[in-house]
XYZ file of C-alpha atoms in Angstrom:
786
model
C 27.231 -49.051 17.030
C 28.717 -51.455 14.513
C 29.446 -51.181 10.813
C 28.240 -54.248 8.920
C 28.644 -55.517 5.378
C 25.688 -54.078 3.468
C 25.326 -56.975 1.017
C 24.982 -59.511 3.796
C 22.314 -57.392 5.524
C 20.340 -56.631 2.413
C 20.277 -60.032 0.750
C 19.438 -61.830 3.983
C 16.579 -59.393 4.589
C 14.977 -59.574 1.148
C 14.984 -61.709 -1.944
C 15.721 -59.106 -4.583
C 14.891 -59.069 -8.256
C 17.050 -56.870 -10.437
C 15.881 -54.927 -13.438
C 17.351 -52.041 -15.374
C 16.005 -48.590 -16.041
C 17.826 -46.711 -18.773
C 18.032 -43.029 -19.494
C 20.197 -40.818 -21.677
C 22.801 -40.295 -18.981
C 23.512 -43.806 -17.723
C 22.013 -47.118 -16.727
C 20.946 -47.275 -13.101
C 20.356 -50.696 -11.520
C 17.267 -50.768 -9.349
C 16.765 -53.759 -7.129
C 13.154 -54.485 -6.485
C 12.361 -55.794 -3.002
C 9.110 -57.239 -1.748
C 7.830 -53.827 -0.560
C 10.119 -51.296 -2.166
C 13.322 -50.757 -4.061
C 17.034 -50.349 -3.528
C 19.353 -48.441 -5.828
C 22.549 -46.428 -5.909
C 22.500 -42.803 -7.036
C 24.571 -39.678 -6.475
C 27.068 -41.583 -4.350
C 24.381 -42.985 -2.067
C 22.761 -46.349 -1.433
C 19.018 -45.643 -1.185
C 16.365 -48.005 0.098
C 12.623 -47.259 -0.067
C 10.221 -49.511 1.814
C 6.489 -49.380 2.474
C 5.953 -49.991 6.201
C 2.181 -49.783 5.739
C -0.042 -48.554 2.947
C 0.362 -45.044 4.436
C 3.951 -45.053 5.740
C 7.075 -45.167 3.576
C 10.595 -45.353 4.939
C 13.451 -43.799 2.950
C 16.923 -44.866 4.083
C 20.110 -43.438 2.592
C 23.764 -44.144 3.329
C 26.980 -43.163 1.540
C 27.637 -45.694 -1.201
C 29.691 -48.614 0.048
C 29.447 -47.529 3.709
C 26.517 -49.563 5.074
C 25.100 -48.861 8.504
C 22.805 -50.883 10.722
C 20.386 -48.282 12.159
C 18.442 -49.112 15.320
C 15.712 -46.549 16.015
C 15.053 -45.176 19.488
C 11.611 -43.843 18.485
C 10.169 -46.265 15.954
C 8.529 -49.322 17.492
C 6.665 -50.583 14.423
C 7.944 -53.342 12.183
C 7.000 -53.339 8.508
C 3.633 -54.918 7.756
C 2.906 -56.945 4.660
C 1.901 -54.416 1.999
C 0.888 -55.193 -1.577
C 2.990 -52.852 -3.700
C 2.609 -52.419 -7.448
C 5.716 -51.662 -9.479
C 5.989 -49.965 -12.846
C 8.757 -48.415 -14.933
C 8.204 -45.439 -17.225
C 11.410 -44.352 -18.884
C 13.803 -43.243 -16.199
C 11.086 -43.259 -13.542
C 10.109 -46.172 -11.311
C 6.639 -46.058 -9.776
C 5.713 -47.795 -6.517
C 2.076 -47.773 -5.464
C 0.101 -48.989 -2.452
C -3.637 -48.568 -2.159
C -3.168 -45.026 -0.744
C 0.204 -43.717 -1.976
C 2.324 -43.447 -5.090
C 6.078 -43.023 -4.884
C 8.012 -42.015 -7.989
C 11.757 -42.639 -8.025
C 14.304 -41.054 -10.338
C 17.294 -43.358 -10.124
C 19.590 -40.889 -11.909
C 19.033 -37.857 -9.668
C 18.006 -39.695 -6.527
C 14.766 -37.717 -6.474
C 11.754 -39.243 -4.734
C 8.259 -37.799 -5.139
C 5.152 -38.666 -3.160
C 1.616 -38.507 -4.583
C -1.782 -39.707 -3.484
C -3.433 -42.336 -5.700
C -5.244 -39.674 -7.703
C -1.905 -38.191 -8.724
C -2.035 -35.151 -6.433
C 1.486 -34.014 -5.556
C 2.215 -34.262 -1.840
C 5.978 -33.803 -1.368
C 9.235 -34.005 -3.309
C 12.479 -35.309 -1.813
C 14.719 -32.832 -3.595
C 16.865 -34.025 -6.534
C 20.501 -33.927 -5.418
C 19.125 -32.731 -2.082
C 20.810 -35.210 0.254
C 24.364 -34.465 1.347
C 26.877 -36.491 3.353
C 29.933 -34.530 4.494
C 32.597 -36.650 6.283
C 33.106 -35.757 9.922
C 35.252 -37.117 12.732
C 32.828 -37.586 15.603
C 34.989 -37.947 18.693
C 37.220 -40.456 16.922
C 34.465 -42.271 15.020
C 34.077 -41.712 11.262
C 30.692 -40.094 10.725
C 28.953 -37.439 8.625
C 27.141 -34.179 8.689
C 23.906 -35.198 6.969
C 21.513 -32.868 5.209
C 18.119 -33.869 3.787
C 16.181 -31.446 1.588
C 12.553 -31.313 0.474
C 10.522 -29.139 -1.892
C 7.129 -27.815 -0.748
C 4.497 -25.780 -2.513
C 4.909 -22.023 -2.113
C 1.915 -21.405 0.175
C 1.821 -24.798 1.894
C 1.405 -24.402 5.659
C 3.393 -26.713 7.927
C 3.401 -27.379 11.665
C 5.255 -29.362 14.303
C 9.066 -29.059 14.621
C 8.725 -28.573 18.358
C 7.634 -26.468 21.284
C 9.067 -23.132 20.208
C 8.535 -19.911 22.168
C 8.280 -17.467 19.279
C 4.501 -16.977 19.194
C 4.267 -18.439 15.670
C 2.081 -21.299 14.516
C 2.813 -21.924 10.840
C 6.480 -22.986 10.638
C 7.097 -21.862 7.043
C 10.094 -19.594 6.420
C 11.709 -20.258 9.781
C 15.030 -21.636 11.004
C 15.746 -23.359 14.297
C 18.746 -24.809 16.080
C 17.234 -28.090 17.214
C 18.828 -28.658 20.597
C 16.550 -29.700 23.431
C 16.970 -27.407 26.403
C 14.830 -25.902 29.144
C 11.802 -24.335 27.358
C 12.889 -25.607 23.918
C 11.738 -29.066 22.864
C 12.341 -30.242 19.297
C 11.863 -33.269 17.082
C 12.910 -33.355 13.397
C 9.352 -33.559 12.144
C 6.866 -31.459 10.241
C 3.217 -31.891 9.290
C 1.647 -30.344 6.210
C -1.845 -28.951 5.895
C -2.017 -31.227 2.817
C -2.355 -34.237 5.128
C 1.129 -35.735 5.332
C 4.107 -35.572 7.701
C 7.814 -36.376 7.675
C 9.776 -37.699 10.648
C 13.544 -37.545 10.090
C 14.698 -40.185 12.562
C 17.767 -38.497 13.995
C 18.589 -37.584 17.631
C 21.595 -35.336 17.175
C 21.834 -31.624 17.758
C 20.389 -30.520 14.424
C 19.145 -27.674 12.268
C 15.752 -27.062 10.726
C 15.549 -24.538 7.920
C 12.710 -23.613 5.583
C 13.211 -21.035 2.859
C 11.932 -20.523 -0.692
C 14.590 -22.925 -2.026
C 13.965 -25.912 0.250
C 12.968 -27.283 3.627
C 15.867 -29.139 5.201
C 17.050 -31.014 8.250
C 20.767 -31.122 8.991
C 22.405 -33.161 11.705
C 25.017 -35.696 12.626
C 24.851 -39.379 11.726
C 25.706 -42.296 9.497
C 22.484 -42.237 7.478
C 19.541 -40.144 6.384
C 16.518 -42.021 7.625
C 13.018 -40.605 7.316
C 9.407 -41.757 7.328
C 6.802 -40.234 5.048
C 3.321 -40.596 6.578
C 0.095 -39.872 4.768
C -3.146 -39.472 6.672
C -5.218 -37.219 4.368
C -5.790 -34.841 7.305
C -4.176 -33.970 10.621
C -6.020 -36.671 12.570
C -4.941 -39.232 10.004
C -1.333 -38.075 10.194
C -1.271 -38.315 13.981
C -2.725 -41.817 13.725
C 0.232 -42.740 11.488
C 2.727 -41.161 13.902
C 1.305 -43.191 16.772
C 1.209 -46.343 14.664
C 4.895 -45.849 13.886
C 6.232 -44.657 17.245
C 3.712 -45.887 19.809
C 0.185 -45.385 21.059
C -0.480 -43.115 24.025
C -1.676 -45.124 27.060
C -4.578 -44.086 29.264
C -3.692 -41.909 32.225
C -5.697 -42.435 35.426
C -8.739 -40.268 36.060
C -7.012 -38.397 38.893
C -4.333 -37.168 36.457
C -6.977 -34.882 34.914
C -7.786 -33.203 38.218
C -6.068 -30.153 39.706
C -2.356 -30.320 40.713
C -0.790 -28.035 43.317
C 2.938 -27.500 43.570
C 5.592 -24.913 44.257
C 9.361 -24.633 44.459
C 9.398 -26.161 47.102
C 7.621 -27.714 50.116
C 10.387 -27.972 52.722
C 8.826 -30.566 55.048
C 6.345 -33.384 54.895
C 3.960 -31.425 57.119
C 4.028 -28.389 54.817
C 2.729 -30.249 51.777
C 0.316 -32.333 53.856
C -1.179 -29.147 55.306
C -1.684 -27.777 51.798
C -3.910 -30.746 50.985
C -5.749 -30.329 54.287
C -6.425 -26.664 53.609
C -7.843 -27.388 50.144
C -10.143 -29.924 51.755
C -11.193 -27.416 54.464
C -11.976 -24.807 51.804
C -13.839 -27.437 49.756
C -11.866 -26.551 46.663
C -11.166 -29.531 44.392
C -7.640 -30.964 44.401
C -6.280 -34.311 43.269
C -2.486 -34.035 43.390
C 0.262 -32.416 45.418
C 3.843 -32.472 44.091
C 7.066 -32.628 46.072
C 9.858 -30.663 44.421
C 13.623 -30.943 45.015
C 15.799 -31.251 48.139
C 13.610 -33.576 50.124
C 16.811 -35.626 50.364
C 19.547 -35.114 53.018
C 21.702 -32.030 52.532
C 25.236 -33.130 53.403
C 27.067 -30.320 55.201
C 24.484 -27.954 53.658
C 25.903 -28.790 50.211
C 24.356 -30.564 47.251
C 26.809 -33.464 47.193
C 23.859 -35.793 47.951
C 21.784 -34.205 45.193
C 19.030 -36.557 44.023
C 19.907 -39.366 46.416
C 16.299 -40.555 46.063
C 16.008 -40.813 49.825
C 14.404 -38.606 52.491
C 15.992 -36.255 54.992
C 15.225 -37.677 58.431
C 14.605 -34.319 60.067
C 12.315 -32.742 57.472
C 10.686 -35.975 56.293
C 10.874 -38.164 59.414
C 8.215 -40.640 58.286
C 7.787 -40.457 54.489
C 5.641 -43.566 54.310
C 3.169 -42.108 56.830
C 3.308 -38.811 54.915
C 2.226 -40.519 51.709
C -0.431 -42.496 53.581
C -1.887 -39.324 55.107
C -2.089 -37.693 51.683
C -3.873 -40.788 50.376
C -6.301 -40.736 53.302
C -7.247 -37.237 52.182
C -8.061 -38.736 48.772
C -5.148 -37.011 47.078
C -2.161 -38.299 45.133
C 1.557 -37.604 45.476
C 4.118 -36.949 42.736
C 7.811 -36.956 43.651
C 10.552 -35.190 41.701
C 13.612 -37.103 40.563
C 16.496 -35.841 38.445
C 18.850 -37.437 35.920
C 21.950 -36.075 37.671
C 23.495 -37.353 40.900
C 25.709 -35.640 43.471
C 29.195 -37.139 43.984
C 28.417 -38.619 47.410
C 25.273 -40.525 46.370
C 25.334 -44.310 46.102
C 23.876 -44.048 42.623
C 26.726 -41.866 41.395
C 29.325 -44.189 42.851
C 27.815 -47.201 41.073
C 27.340 -45.372 37.799
C 30.916 -44.062 37.959
C 32.272 -47.556 38.606
C 30.451 -48.887 35.540
C 31.286 -45.910 33.303
C 27.622 -44.946 33.040
C 28.006 -41.234 33.778
C 28.221 -38.546 31.087
C 30.973 -36.396 32.529
C 29.693 -32.842 32.394
C 28.193 -30.826 35.227
C 24.432 -30.671 35.497
C 22.106 -28.911 37.912
C 22.690 -27.567 40.517
C 25.753 -25.412 39.850
C 28.974 -26.163 41.745
C 27.492 -29.361 43.185
C 29.479 -31.837 41.140
C 26.237 -33.480 40.011
C 26.456 -35.296 36.672
C 23.857 -37.075 34.515
C 23.672 -40.814 34.018
C 23.901 -42.466 30.599
C 20.264 -43.061 29.664
C 21.305 -44.671 26.387
C 22.621 -47.706 28.255
C 19.787 -50.201 28.988
C 21.571 -51.439 32.109
C 21.810 -47.881 33.424
C 18.034 -47.457 33.061
C 17.507 -50.538 35.211
C 20.007 -49.386 37.827
C 18.297 -45.990 38.028
C 14.941 -47.671 38.636
C 16.373 -50.058 41.234
C 17.362 -47.125 43.457
C 14.193 -45.151 42.705
C 11.957 -48.107 43.449
C 13.711 -49.056 46.682
C 14.082 -45.505 47.978
C 10.670 -44.148 46.964
C 8.152 -46.096 44.860
C 7.892 -49.383 46.731
C 8.829 -47.672 49.993
C 6.187 -44.935 50.249
C 3.808 -45.820 47.401
C 3.826 -42.490 45.563
C 1.565 -42.146 42.539
C 3.755 -40.617 39.865
C 6.942 -38.819 38.934
C 8.129 -35.370 38.171
C 11.166 -35.828 35.915
C 12.911 -32.471 35.984
C 15.838 -31.377 33.810
C 15.300 -34.114 31.238
C 17.281 -32.270 28.518
C 19.393 -32.386 30.821
C 20.660 -29.079 32.303
C 24.245 -28.395 31.259
C 26.289 -26.189 33.605
C 29.442 -24.345 32.464
C 29.218 -26.083 29.110
C 32.257 -26.563 26.903
C 32.330 -27.607 23.263
C 34.258 -30.703 24.246
C 31.367 -31.829 26.467
C 29.370 -32.695 23.367
C 32.090 -35.127 22.292
C 31.814 -37.119 25.506
C 30.998 -40.804 24.995
C 27.633 -42.430 25.677
C 26.547 -46.015 25.157
C 25.327 -45.078 21.660
C 28.065 -42.704 20.513
C 29.008 -39.104 21.182
C 26.681 -37.065 23.356
C 25.989 -34.607 20.539
C 24.863 -37.452 18.262
C 22.050 -38.553 20.606
C 21.388 -35.585 22.882
C 17.847 -34.800 21.763
C 16.598 -38.268 22.735
C 17.705 -37.939 26.374
C 14.202 -37.312 27.711
C 12.731 -40.090 25.582
C 15.096 -42.700 27.026
C 14.868 -41.413 30.612
C 11.060 -41.518 30.511
C 11.113 -44.948 28.919
C 13.288 -46.430 31.660
C 10.985 -45.273 34.437
C 7.652 -46.035 32.753
C 8.633 -49.508 31.582
C 10.190 -50.487 34.894
C 7.319 -49.098 36.964
C 4.852 -51.207 35.018
C 6.976 -54.287 35.566
C 6.944 -53.491 39.282
C 3.261 -52.636 39.759
C 0.496 -52.874 37.150
C -2.093 -51.471 39.563
C -0.851 -47.931 38.896
C -0.740 -46.394 35.453
C 2.512 -44.535 34.914
C 2.075 -40.784 35.333
C 5.134 -38.746 34.377
C 5.575 -34.980 34.292
C 8.682 -34.156 32.260
C 10.488 -31.029 31.052
C 11.441 -32.221 27.602
C 10.276 -34.610 24.935
C 10.842 -36.344 21.640
C 8.616 -38.231 19.223
C 7.842 -41.625 20.731
C 7.627 -40.311 24.271
C 3.822 -40.522 24.131
C 4.244 -44.293 24.544
C 5.281 -43.793 28.174
C 2.404 -41.773 29.632
C 4.561 -38.648 29.709
C 3.184 -35.133 30.019
C 5.685 -32.491 28.891
C 5.571 -29.094 30.508
C 6.929 -25.979 28.836
C 9.785 -25.416 31.263
C 10.785 -22.604 33.578
C 8.933 -19.840 31.767
C 8.742 -16.314 33.117
C 5.484 -14.916 34.548
C 4.451 -12.436 31.871
C 1.593 -11.763 29.492
C 3.918 -12.194 26.538
C 4.977 -15.632 27.746
C 1.384 -16.703 28.364
C 0.619 -15.773 24.764
C 3.581 -17.830 23.516
C 2.417 -20.965 25.334
C -0.553 -21.556 23.044
C 1.047 -21.976 19.596
C 3.991 -23.751 21.234
C 1.598 -26.299 22.742
C -0.345 -26.738 19.518
C 2.742 -27.409 17.417
C 4.009 -29.829 20.052
C 0.799 -31.837 20.081
C 0.751 -31.927 16.260
C 3.880 -34.063 16.557
C 1.633 -36.805 17.926
C 2.519 -36.257 21.597
C -0.865 -35.460 23.191
C 0.052 -34.549 26.775
C 1.321 -31.036 27.467
C 0.997 -28.402 30.206
C 2.658 -25.303 31.627
C 3.305 -23.802 35.048
C 0.090 -21.908 35.752
C 1.139 -18.312 36.325
C 4.627 -18.898 34.919
C 7.613 -20.168 36.934
C 9.723 -17.063 37.622
C 7.516 -14.447 39.272
C 10.035 -12.411 41.256
C 9.441 -9.204 39.315
C 5.841 -9.192 40.608
C 6.941 -8.850 44.241
C 6.676 -5.115 43.907
C 3.304 -3.668 44.809
C 2.118 -6.643 46.779
C 3.252 -9.842 45.085
C 0.246 -12.195 45.103
C -1.960 -9.196 45.846
C -0.640 -7.225 42.868
C -3.769 -6.816 40.683
C -1.916 -7.387 37.414
C -0.194 -10.549 38.637
C -3.517 -11.781 40.009
C -5.174 -11.279 36.647
C -2.258 -12.923 34.830
C -2.511 -15.910 37.170
C -6.284 -16.200 36.678
C -5.989 -15.997 32.893
C -3.216 -18.595 32.931
C -5.343 -20.839 35.142
C -8.237 -20.517 32.703
C -5.883 -21.651 29.939
C -4.679 -24.498 32.180
C -8.284 -25.617 32.672
C -8.245 -26.588 29.010
C -4.869 -28.312 28.890
C -4.349 -32.069 29.355
C -2.850 -31.377 32.794
C -3.997 -28.508 35.051
C -1.055 -27.748 37.313
C -0.206 -24.717 39.451
C 3.514 -24.256 40.076
C 6.180 -21.583 40.400
C 8.857 -19.920 42.441
C 9.256 -16.497 44.108
C 5.547 -16.301 45.015
C 3.427 -19.122 46.508
C 0.587 -20.302 44.261
C -1.959 -21.899 46.597
C -5.313 -20.207 46.142
C -5.511 -18.643 49.623
C -2.357 -16.612 48.956
C -4.366 -14.488 46.497
C -7.110 -13.522 48.941
C -10.149 -14.971 50.679
C -13.324 -16.417 49.237
C -15.459 -13.493 48.141
C -12.541 -11.615 46.566
C -12.510 -11.638 42.762
C -9.176 -13.417 42.356
C -10.035 -16.265 44.728
C -13.497 -16.690 43.246
C -12.266 -16.676 39.655
C -9.747 -19.425 40.445
C -12.375 -21.484 42.243
C -14.698 -21.091 39.256
C -12.031 -22.359 36.852
C -11.172 -25.361 39.033
C -14.836 -26.296 39.477
C -15.371 -26.019 35.723
C -12.472 -28.412 35.164
C -14.015 -30.980 37.498
C -17.491 -30.658 35.987
C -15.900 -31.508 32.620
C -14.125 -34.650 33.853
C -16.553 -37.052 32.099
C -15.868 -35.183 28.853
C -12.097 -35.043 29.472
C -11.767 -38.699 30.495
C -13.807 -39.790 27.495
C -11.520 -37.646 25.334
C -8.527 -39.369 26.909
C -9.991 -42.670 25.731
C -10.243 -41.259 22.227
C -6.609 -40.159 22.505
C -5.521 -43.643 23.575
C -7.873 -45.835 21.543
C -8.315 -43.781 18.362
C -5.052 -41.784 18.336
C -7.001 -38.619 19.121
C -5.747 -35.242 20.344
C -6.681 -33.114 23.374
C -5.573 -29.703 22.138
C -6.777 -29.479 18.557
C -5.549 -26.554 16.427
C -8.324 -25.299 14.179
C -6.581 -26.803 11.139
C -7.404 -30.266 12.501
C -11.153 -29.840 12.072
C -11.374 -26.917 9.646
C -8.441 -27.245 7.241
C -10.733 -26.306 4.344
C -11.075 -22.839 5.897
C -7.790 -21.159 4.869
C -8.109 -18.595 7.669
C -7.377 -21.350 10.188
C -3.961 -22.143 8.712
C -2.174 -19.418 10.678
C -4.350 -19.306 13.814
C -2.331 -20.540 16.765
C -3.955 -18.617 19.619
C -7.161 -20.677 19.865
C -8.004 -24.364 19.578
C -10.585 -27.027 20.238
C -10.241 -28.910 23.510
C -11.530 -32.322 22.529
C -14.000 -32.395 19.683
C -16.467 -29.755 20.860
C -15.066 -26.872 22.950
C -13.378 -23.952 21.210
C -10.979 -22.208 23.609
C -9.604 -18.697 23.049
C -7.424 -17.773 26.072
C -7.153 -14.106 26.992
C -3.504 -13.028 27.023
C -3.684 -9.283 27.674
C -4.197 -7.308 30.879
C -7.523 -5.592 31.590
C -9.071 -6.911 28.401
C -12.830 -7.375 28.635
C -13.507 -7.903 24.925
C -11.578 -10.559 23.034
C -11.625 -11.336 19.296
C -12.454 -14.965 18.543
C -12.470 -16.478 15.073
C -15.298 -18.989 14.643
C -14.248 -21.366 11.841
C -16.352 -21.836 8.763
C -17.968 -25.256 8.579
C -19.887 -25.119 11.842
C -22.118 -22.820 13.847
C -21.251 -21.992 17.433
C -22.738 -21.320 20.873
C -21.142 -18.939 23.331
C -20.694 -21.212 26.363
C -21.504 -18.474 28.843
C -24.483 -16.813 27.139
C -25.841 -19.383 24.652
C -25.586 -16.780 21.891
C -25.797 -18.666 18.579
C -23.414 -17.549 15.829
C -22.519 -18.689 12.341
C -19.002 -19.796 11.508
C -16.579 -17.988 9.223
C -16.425 -14.761 11.218
C -14.461 -13.046 13.956
C -16.597 -12.011 16.905
C -15.831 -9.645 19.760
C -16.506 -11.675 22.884
C -17.364 -10.219 26.273
C -14.803 -11.696 28.637
C -15.097 -10.747 32.266
C -12.079 -11.583 34.356
C -13.659 -14.814 35.656
C -14.624 -16.093 32.179
C -12.460 -17.458 29.406
C -13.961 -17.198 25.899
C -15.483 -20.597 25.095
C -17.633 -21.623 22.150
C -19.380 -24.953 21.660
C -19.673 -26.454 18.197
C -23.268 -27.035 17.065
C -24.191 -30.699 17.199
C -22.141 -31.233 20.351
C -23.204 -33.492 23.222
C -21.385 -32.693 26.463
C -21.593 -34.703 29.696
C -21.207 -32.710 32.913
C -20.224 -34.380 36.155
C -21.167 -33.731 39.789
C -19.589 -31.122 42.035
C -16.724 -32.895 43.818
C -13.610 -32.257 45.890
C -11.529 -34.856 44.036
C -11.994 -36.783 40.816
C -13.438 -40.030 42.195
C -15.476 -38.630 45.092
C -18.841 -39.336 43.434
C -19.996 -41.824 40.861
C -21.186 -40.686 37.473
C -24.654 -42.083 38.095
C -26.529 -38.814 37.577
C -24.801 -36.944 34.770
C -26.118 -33.869 33.033
C -26.123 -34.299 29.256
C -26.090 -30.985 27.383
C -27.113 -30.898 23.725
C -26.184 -28.035 21.425
C -28.538 -28.207 18.399
C -27.896 -27.041 14.870
C -26.282 -30.193 13.458
C -26.263 -33.919 14.003
C -23.758 -35.123 16.547
C -22.576 -37.916 18.769
C -20.483 -38.515 21.853
C -19.026 -41.656 23.411
C -18.977 -41.719 27.223
C -16.072 -43.856 28.441
C -15.714 -45.404 31.903
C -13.359 -47.893 33.539
C -11.773 -48.597 36.943
C -10.053 -45.159 36.798
C -6.564 -46.629 37.212
C -4.551 -49.808 36.399
C -4.140 -51.389 32.964
C -7.228 -53.576 32.951
C -8.693 -51.456 30.168
C -6.146 -53.169 27.916
C -7.947 -56.423 28.775
C -11.248 -54.897 27.574
C -12.424 -54.110 31.094
C -14.177 -50.831 30.287
C -17.521 -49.624 28.993
C -18.746 -47.125 26.426
C -22.141 -45.504 25.931
C -22.782 -43.805 22.607
C -25.112 -40.785 22.459
C -26.480 -39.667 19.068
C -28.338 -36.455 18.300
C -30.589 -36.189 15.238
C -31.108 -32.502 14.674
C -33.982 -32.790 12.204
C -36.147 -34.981 14.427
C -34.813 -33.490 17.707
C -34.136 -37.006 18.942
C -31.435 -38.182 21.329
C -30.568 -41.871 21.097
C -28.670 -43.471 23.975
C -27.410 -46.762 22.598
C -26.834 -50.055 24.378
C -23.882 -49.922 26.709
C -20.927 -51.892 25.394
C -18.419 -53.627 27.650
C -18.177 -54.054 31.395
C -15.756 -53.819 34.300
C -15.820 -54.421 38.073
C -17.793 -51.663 39.788
C -19.711 -50.590 36.697
C -22.805 -48.449 37.303
C -25.705 -50.707 36.351
C -28.543 -48.241 36.889
C -28.227 -44.511 36.453
C -29.975 -41.329 35.395
C -29.169 -38.854 32.680
C -30.514 -35.334 33.081
C -31.032 -33.999 29.560
C -30.630 -30.290 28.814
C -30.747 -28.561 25.467
C -29.255 -25.225 24.504
C -31.846 -22.694 23.436
C -30.461 -20.349 20.800
C -29.781 -16.860 22.130
C -31.219 -17.623 25.568
C -28.956 -15.508 27.734
C -27.947 -17.329 30.884
C -25.063 -18.203 33.184
C -23.297 -21.029 31.368
C -22.753 -22.942 34.577
C -26.457 -23.801 34.697
C -28.798 -25.330 32.135
C -32.507 -26.008 32.463
C -33.110 -29.755 32.705
C -35.984 -30.655 30.428
C -36.016 -34.421 30.874
C -34.546 -37.046 33.216
C -33.963 -40.495 31.753
C -33.385 -43.747 33.633
C -30.785 -45.946 31.991
C -29.852 -49.560 32.703
C -27.568 -50.145 29.760
C -30.342 -50.697 27.225
C -31.263 -48.553 24.249
C -33.211 -45.390 25.098
C -34.680 -42.968 22.545
C -35.591 -39.517 23.826
C -37.743 -37.154 21.776
C -37.066 -33.526 22.696
């Protein structure tokens, strides 16, 4: 990074007009720019700029020490925004059509309001601190940024934190991305705004009655204030600023099977074959570590991105056989390389290795410098030649993307990277690693959407099709419970794709009393699988005990049957899930929706982190205790609800005790919902959606948009897709199926919709509805009176 003369940067960038604001203490010069202001206060140069009507950037540096910041997360450039300026005494007022920003040039205080004058957030007077610091020989600072919130204001985000808390008020966190801990310096308020402090260093988050603060290492304090009025609006601003989430292929929403590890190509291939023989749906098998040669039984060839000739004698045929079984293959790759790999030798020769030991221990493996653009390209060159273009795999498992740090020493954090000391950029490691692979894969082959499973994350990573999993969590009821609020806070950072190892990773303590046949472990696994059914990725994985369904018993035993029921439910919901994925991509939507997203006006939702809406209609309340057959579920005020399994109709604003047999997860459907159900299949694309069941849940008006495309590739970005909008009028009991919009190769031109309607309090098995009308549809408007 380079220090530049501030005056040359600033005056080239903007044509400034100076005016004076006077107060009793002193005269502060405020320079008015086209979309903001610049001034000096409290020993800092401060620049405020509207990026959009809803996004304001605040950039602070020590006075006279300019710094040219290049963001790793922010992809948006400022848009032209009409900003009104006014001066009232010592206060300068900036206003767009949605936000007001008041600036106190004497104290450096900055206050955000909506246009009606409602207080949103205050950047604390005298709340920014720069403390000089020698950062591995480079002059730098410890930077602290403080804010003032209302006393009872609920906030969310900060990261995936395993403390079983949802509301992040009155908490402190060491923000250092590691296995199971994934942070970004960001928080969202229930008041409808968020702050992203654009800093990648090992940092601190602290909220107490005096202030909320971020503290980290850097040359500037750089944050973005985003106003969206509600959580959906905030997430739309986050994606506008740091990148939209691309569509994942349809198969990525099917069932994934994995374990640590399949030792040979035949072992994993036979797993797919057995699922097909049992007629249990499966879309993906994953190959974990050590498929590469093991030199002298050591790990010196760790992550060579090549295949052992004895255990994987014909990897291309292996991948082809998996594809012939209509399944997909993900391959693991790591950021660290053993000392005898070609990659390591090249990276070492070009000084592109960060010289600390990474996984596995005592192997000599070390991570590459992801902050160097050339290193990202070199990494892909080997990965593409050794795997992607060689065998044609379908996606990547990026393990250890924090990365793992073995035998760590304080001095390791001072090691150089392309962008400065390791400690100054550590938390963005996963972001850059994911970026290098996703961007390069698309350059190589646009026929396959990038699918990445990764163990860490940072704001902006949603741009690369990444799905973060919660890390190597232990198999316990307590840990299952912690997954839910951790996931919800993570997705409120604008990163929609998240999952966990179904059953938990470390399961060794369950080996007593039968392992996979231990009744408590079986129930834990089933309950975790039910939760996984309603996550963006449904993936079984772990060590110590194998996780394939037949290891738990045979068909006809409760554990086998409960798993099969959950997997079949996932596949029947694929039209709903894939349409939701379009909403996530096209409208900046969210898969896992904490209740505050849709029911913020109900204060009881502000601290509820153990249930959520999956998409717009399905309320999910995972069971996280052993032998529990009644589970309390809060039904938010503002809607009425149907028990998915019984059709019982209940009013919102109450907690209900829900019967929850071991094969049923508590699910409630919001009144006014329209849900499409797909055919029974063995993999996601086995059958066309030409005869869908459309379930209507009366009690309110509603609508649903059914999305379809070619199921993979990026042609949807060229408008090669179709949508069909369904509208329910509750008063007239009329379903309107509007004209289909759009087209793509292979579109279904003629189809049937089987219409079913929920009958209040009609007790039934939720897997079956009575069809009351079948409608033929050729893409033209159809109105159905029910």
